[in-house]
XYZ file of C-alpha atoms in Angstrom:
299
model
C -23.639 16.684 -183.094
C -21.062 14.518 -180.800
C -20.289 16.024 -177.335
C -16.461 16.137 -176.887
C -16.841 16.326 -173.323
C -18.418 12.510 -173.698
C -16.053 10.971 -175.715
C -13.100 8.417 -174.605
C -10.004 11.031 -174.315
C -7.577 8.366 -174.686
C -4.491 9.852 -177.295
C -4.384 8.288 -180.563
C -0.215 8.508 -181.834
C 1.001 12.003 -182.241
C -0.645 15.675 -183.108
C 0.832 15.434 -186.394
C 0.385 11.731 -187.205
C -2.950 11.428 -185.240
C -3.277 7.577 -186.356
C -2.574 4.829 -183.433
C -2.440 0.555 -184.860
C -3.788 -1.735 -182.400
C -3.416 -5.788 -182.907
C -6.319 -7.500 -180.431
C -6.496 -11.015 -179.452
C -10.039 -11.532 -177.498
C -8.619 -15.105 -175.829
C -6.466 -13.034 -173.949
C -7.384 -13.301 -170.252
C -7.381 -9.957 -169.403
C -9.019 -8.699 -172.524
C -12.145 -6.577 -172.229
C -13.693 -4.121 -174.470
C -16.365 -1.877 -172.500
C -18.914 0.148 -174.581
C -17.298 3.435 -175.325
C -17.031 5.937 -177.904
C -14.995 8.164 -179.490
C -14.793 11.056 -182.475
C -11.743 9.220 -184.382
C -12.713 6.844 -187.095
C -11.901 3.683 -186.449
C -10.987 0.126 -189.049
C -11.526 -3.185 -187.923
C -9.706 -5.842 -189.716
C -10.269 -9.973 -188.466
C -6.969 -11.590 -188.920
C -8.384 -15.508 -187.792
C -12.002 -16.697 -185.587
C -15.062 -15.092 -185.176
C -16.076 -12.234 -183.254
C -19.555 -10.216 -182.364
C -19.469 -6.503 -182.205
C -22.021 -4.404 -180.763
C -22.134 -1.069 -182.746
C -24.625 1.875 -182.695
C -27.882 -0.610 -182.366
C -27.064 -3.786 -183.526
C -24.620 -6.412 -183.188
C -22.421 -7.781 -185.924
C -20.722 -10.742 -186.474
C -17.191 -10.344 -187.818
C -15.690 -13.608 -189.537
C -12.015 -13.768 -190.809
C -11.245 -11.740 -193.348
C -14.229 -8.697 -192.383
C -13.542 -5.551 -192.455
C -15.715 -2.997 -190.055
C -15.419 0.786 -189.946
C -17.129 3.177 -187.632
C -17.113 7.126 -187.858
C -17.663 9.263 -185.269
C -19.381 9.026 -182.061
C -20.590 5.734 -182.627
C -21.244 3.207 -179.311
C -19.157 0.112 -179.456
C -18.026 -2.263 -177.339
C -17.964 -6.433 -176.815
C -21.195 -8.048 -177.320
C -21.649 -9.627 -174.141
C -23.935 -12.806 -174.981
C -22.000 -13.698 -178.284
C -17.936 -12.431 -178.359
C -15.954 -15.243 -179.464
C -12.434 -15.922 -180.043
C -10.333 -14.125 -182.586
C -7.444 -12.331 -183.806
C -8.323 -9.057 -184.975
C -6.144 -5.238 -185.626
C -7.408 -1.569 -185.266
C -6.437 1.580 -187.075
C -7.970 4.371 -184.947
C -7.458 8.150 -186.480
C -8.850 11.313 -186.410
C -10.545 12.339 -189.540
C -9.586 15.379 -189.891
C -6.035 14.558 -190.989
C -7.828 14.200 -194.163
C -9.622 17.724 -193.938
C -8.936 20.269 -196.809
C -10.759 23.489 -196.497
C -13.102 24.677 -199.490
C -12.711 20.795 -201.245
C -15.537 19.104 -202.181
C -13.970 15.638 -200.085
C -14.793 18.057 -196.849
C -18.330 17.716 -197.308
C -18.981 13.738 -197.325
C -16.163 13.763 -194.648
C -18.062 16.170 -192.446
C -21.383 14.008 -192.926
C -19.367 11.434 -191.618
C -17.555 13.165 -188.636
C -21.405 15.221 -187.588
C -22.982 11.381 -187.901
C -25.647 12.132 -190.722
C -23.755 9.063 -192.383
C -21.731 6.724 -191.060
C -19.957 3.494 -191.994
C -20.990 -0.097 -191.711
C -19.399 -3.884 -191.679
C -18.204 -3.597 -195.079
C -17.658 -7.977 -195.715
C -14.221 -8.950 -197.486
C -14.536 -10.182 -201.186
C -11.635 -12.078 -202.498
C -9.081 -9.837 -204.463
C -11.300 -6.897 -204.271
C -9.699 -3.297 -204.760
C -11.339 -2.231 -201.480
C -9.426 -5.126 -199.729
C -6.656 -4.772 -201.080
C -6.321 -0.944 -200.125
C -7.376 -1.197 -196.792
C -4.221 -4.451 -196.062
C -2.038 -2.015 -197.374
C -3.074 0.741 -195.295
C -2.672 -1.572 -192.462
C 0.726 -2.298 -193.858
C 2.015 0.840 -193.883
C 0.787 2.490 -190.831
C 2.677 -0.612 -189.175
C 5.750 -0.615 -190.862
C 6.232 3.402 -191.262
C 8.937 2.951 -194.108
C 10.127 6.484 -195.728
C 7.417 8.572 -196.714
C 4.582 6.169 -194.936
C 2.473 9.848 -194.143
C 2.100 10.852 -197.694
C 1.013 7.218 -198.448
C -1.418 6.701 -195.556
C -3.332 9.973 -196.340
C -3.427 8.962 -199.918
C -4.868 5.405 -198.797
C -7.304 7.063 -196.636
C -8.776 9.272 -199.570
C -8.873 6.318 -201.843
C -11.165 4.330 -199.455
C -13.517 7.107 -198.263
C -13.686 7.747 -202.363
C -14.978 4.201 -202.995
C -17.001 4.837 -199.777
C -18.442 6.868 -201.164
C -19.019 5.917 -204.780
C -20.113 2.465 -203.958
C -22.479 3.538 -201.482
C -21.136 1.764 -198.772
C -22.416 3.489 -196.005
C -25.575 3.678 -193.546
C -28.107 6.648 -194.077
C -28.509 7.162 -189.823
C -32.585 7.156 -190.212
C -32.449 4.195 -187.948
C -29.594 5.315 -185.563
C -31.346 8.371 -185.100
C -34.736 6.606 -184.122
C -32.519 4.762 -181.319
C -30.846 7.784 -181.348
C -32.424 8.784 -177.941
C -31.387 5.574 -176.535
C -27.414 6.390 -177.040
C -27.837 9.554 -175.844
C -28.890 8.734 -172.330
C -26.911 5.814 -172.292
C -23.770 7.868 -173.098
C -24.592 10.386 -170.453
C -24.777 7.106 -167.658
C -21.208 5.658 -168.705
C -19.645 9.600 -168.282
C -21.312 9.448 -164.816
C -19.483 5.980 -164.020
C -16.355 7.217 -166.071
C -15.770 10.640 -164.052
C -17.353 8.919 -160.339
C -16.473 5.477 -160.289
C -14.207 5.677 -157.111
C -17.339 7.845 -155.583
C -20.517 5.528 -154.038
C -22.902 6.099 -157.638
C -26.399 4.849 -156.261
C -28.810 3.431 -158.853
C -31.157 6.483 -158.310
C -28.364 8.644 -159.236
C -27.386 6.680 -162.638
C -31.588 6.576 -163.816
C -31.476 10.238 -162.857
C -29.107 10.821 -165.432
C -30.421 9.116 -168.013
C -33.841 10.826 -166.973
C -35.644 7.953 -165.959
C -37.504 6.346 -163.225
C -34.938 3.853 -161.463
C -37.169 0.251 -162.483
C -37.339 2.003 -166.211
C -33.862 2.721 -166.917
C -32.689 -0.695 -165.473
C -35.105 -2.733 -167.957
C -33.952 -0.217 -170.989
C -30.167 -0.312 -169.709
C -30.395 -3.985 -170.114
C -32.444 -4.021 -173.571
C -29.910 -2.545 -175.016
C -26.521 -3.224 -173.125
C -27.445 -6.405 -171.860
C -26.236 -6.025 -168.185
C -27.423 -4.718 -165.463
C -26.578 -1.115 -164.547
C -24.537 -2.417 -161.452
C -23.113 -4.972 -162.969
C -21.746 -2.750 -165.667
C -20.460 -0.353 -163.010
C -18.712 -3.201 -161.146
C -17.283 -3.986 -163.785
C -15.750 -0.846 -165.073
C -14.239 -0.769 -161.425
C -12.756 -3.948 -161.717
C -11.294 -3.114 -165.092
C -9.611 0.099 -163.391
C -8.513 -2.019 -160.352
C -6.820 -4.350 -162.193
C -5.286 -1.583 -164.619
C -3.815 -0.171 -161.038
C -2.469 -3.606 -160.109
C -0.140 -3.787 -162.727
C 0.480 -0.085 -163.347
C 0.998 1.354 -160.104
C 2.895 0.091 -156.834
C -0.465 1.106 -154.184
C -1.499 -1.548 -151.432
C -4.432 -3.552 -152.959
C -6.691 -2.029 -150.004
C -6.109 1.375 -151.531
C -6.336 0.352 -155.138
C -10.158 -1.451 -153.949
C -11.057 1.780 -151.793
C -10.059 4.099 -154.962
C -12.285 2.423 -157.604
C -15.114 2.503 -155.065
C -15.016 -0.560 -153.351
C -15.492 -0.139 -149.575
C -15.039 -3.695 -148.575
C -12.242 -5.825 -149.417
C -13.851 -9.063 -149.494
C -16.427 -8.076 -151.838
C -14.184 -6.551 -153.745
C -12.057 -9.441 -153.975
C -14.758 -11.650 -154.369
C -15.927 -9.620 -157.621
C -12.280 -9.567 -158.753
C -11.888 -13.281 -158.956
C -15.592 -13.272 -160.556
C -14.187 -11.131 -163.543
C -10.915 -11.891 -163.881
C -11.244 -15.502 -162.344
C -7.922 -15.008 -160.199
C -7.549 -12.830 -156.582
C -6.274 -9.193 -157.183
C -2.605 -10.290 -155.579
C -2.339 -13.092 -157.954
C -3.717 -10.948 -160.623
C -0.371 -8.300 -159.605
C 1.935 -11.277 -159.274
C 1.440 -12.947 -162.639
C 1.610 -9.280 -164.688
C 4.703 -8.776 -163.107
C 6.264 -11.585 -163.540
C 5.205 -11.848 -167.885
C 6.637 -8.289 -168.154
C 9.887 -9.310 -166.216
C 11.237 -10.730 -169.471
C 9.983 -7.369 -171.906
C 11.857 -5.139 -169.553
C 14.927 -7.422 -169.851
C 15.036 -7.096 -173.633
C 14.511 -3.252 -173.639
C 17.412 -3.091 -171.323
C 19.923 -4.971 -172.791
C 18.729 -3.338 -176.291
């Protein structure tokens, strides 16, 4: 069963249209896509290029035109050795917009939502009906013409029926054997999640996992492939720079409150991930969302 208290407890659109469209493009300079996971569903759709996903175990390699869909609690993230360029959009919903008490649908849907099945890369086939649903669920959640809730509910239950009917699904034998690794791995990225502006020792992140400290770095990178502290850095320096263009704090403070002690290392990490300085970094954002705020204004 998925901990809540684990999940990413980011909102997805409103409590009574809990369905939020993304559009991604991974060329993007300040595009990053840590491993996470949440309980909402989520449909990937590749618009143009190529693009590896980790997911659960494995990594996947989405070409244009692929369709991927992940149910609950499932780890995903950028695959760090092969992520390419592309163009790609996200529908991420909760599932249980599509719960109906005492119906039969509830019981593959729960299967899906507890993670004794879950969904797989599901490849595009030219003019196929699945295809063709899924674009037009896309269409509509974007658009939201007249009546676009009734419709996207009825898309939803069309899919998960040919889902279903086709087969096109993973039994979770094989997740559950790794099972153990995603487990302790989850419980490490809370620990960096809820502490990252707190010192987090190696000792500390191998105690929550439950391992020796020289184990759970060799296992960490097996399966994330990084390093334990260089996935923490990270993670800080993805905050940090979410600060520099979201708040007005001294870059000191921002470094000190993502738990960065020293300002030259943490600049010199900075320009290592985001290959500019943090001020730069501040200067640049500002100055691309100068013209947005313009618009909105005189709109």
């Amino acid at each position: 069963m998925i901990n809540a208290k684990k999940q990413e407890s980011r909102p997805r659109g409103s409590v009574s249209y809990p369905m939020e469209y993304y559009k991604i493009d991974t060329s993007e300079p300040d595009y990053d896509l840590p491993y996470h996971w949440h309980i909402e569903f989520e449909f990937i759709h590749i618009l143009r290029g190529e693009y590896t996903l980790f997911a659960g175990t494995r990594e996947y390699v989405l070409k244009t035109g692929d369709f991927f869909l992940m149910s609950s609690g499932i780890l995903h993230g950028d695959s760090e050795r092969f992520r390419g360029k592309c163009i790609y959009e996200s529908l991420v919903f909760d599932p249980n917009i599509m719960m109906i008490n005492n119906y039969i649908t509830g019981t593959f849907l729960e299967r899906l939502i507890e993670g004794e099945n879950y969904f797989s890369i599901l490849q595009n086939t030219d003019d196929s009906d699945f295809s063709k649903t899924i674009a037009e669920l896309f269409k509509v959640v974007k658009t939201k013409s007249e009546g676009y809730a009734w419709v996207t509910i009825s898309l939803l239950f069309h899919l998960l029926g040919t889902i279903e009917h086709n087969k096109q699904y993973e039994r979770n034998e094989h997740y559950m054997k790794e099972g153990g690794k995603l487990i302790w791995l989850k419980c490490v990225m809370n620990l960096i999640k809820q502490k990252y502006g707190e010192p987090i020792s190696l000792a500390q992140m191998a105690d929550s996992a439950g391992f020796s400290p020289k184990y759970f770095c060799r296992v960490f990178h097996e399966v994330t492939h990084y390093t334990p502290m260089e996935y923490l850095n990270q993670y800080r320096i993805k905050r940090a720079a979410e600060m520099l263009l979201s708040t007005d704090e001294f870059i000191e403070d921002i470094a000190y409150d993502c738990g960065f002690n020293d300002i030259s290392y943490f600049i010199k990490l900075f320009k290592r991930y985001k290959n500019k300085t943090p001020l730069k970094y501040r200067t640049e954002g500002q100055a691309e969302n100068v013209p947005l705020q313009a618009e909105a204004e005189e709109a």
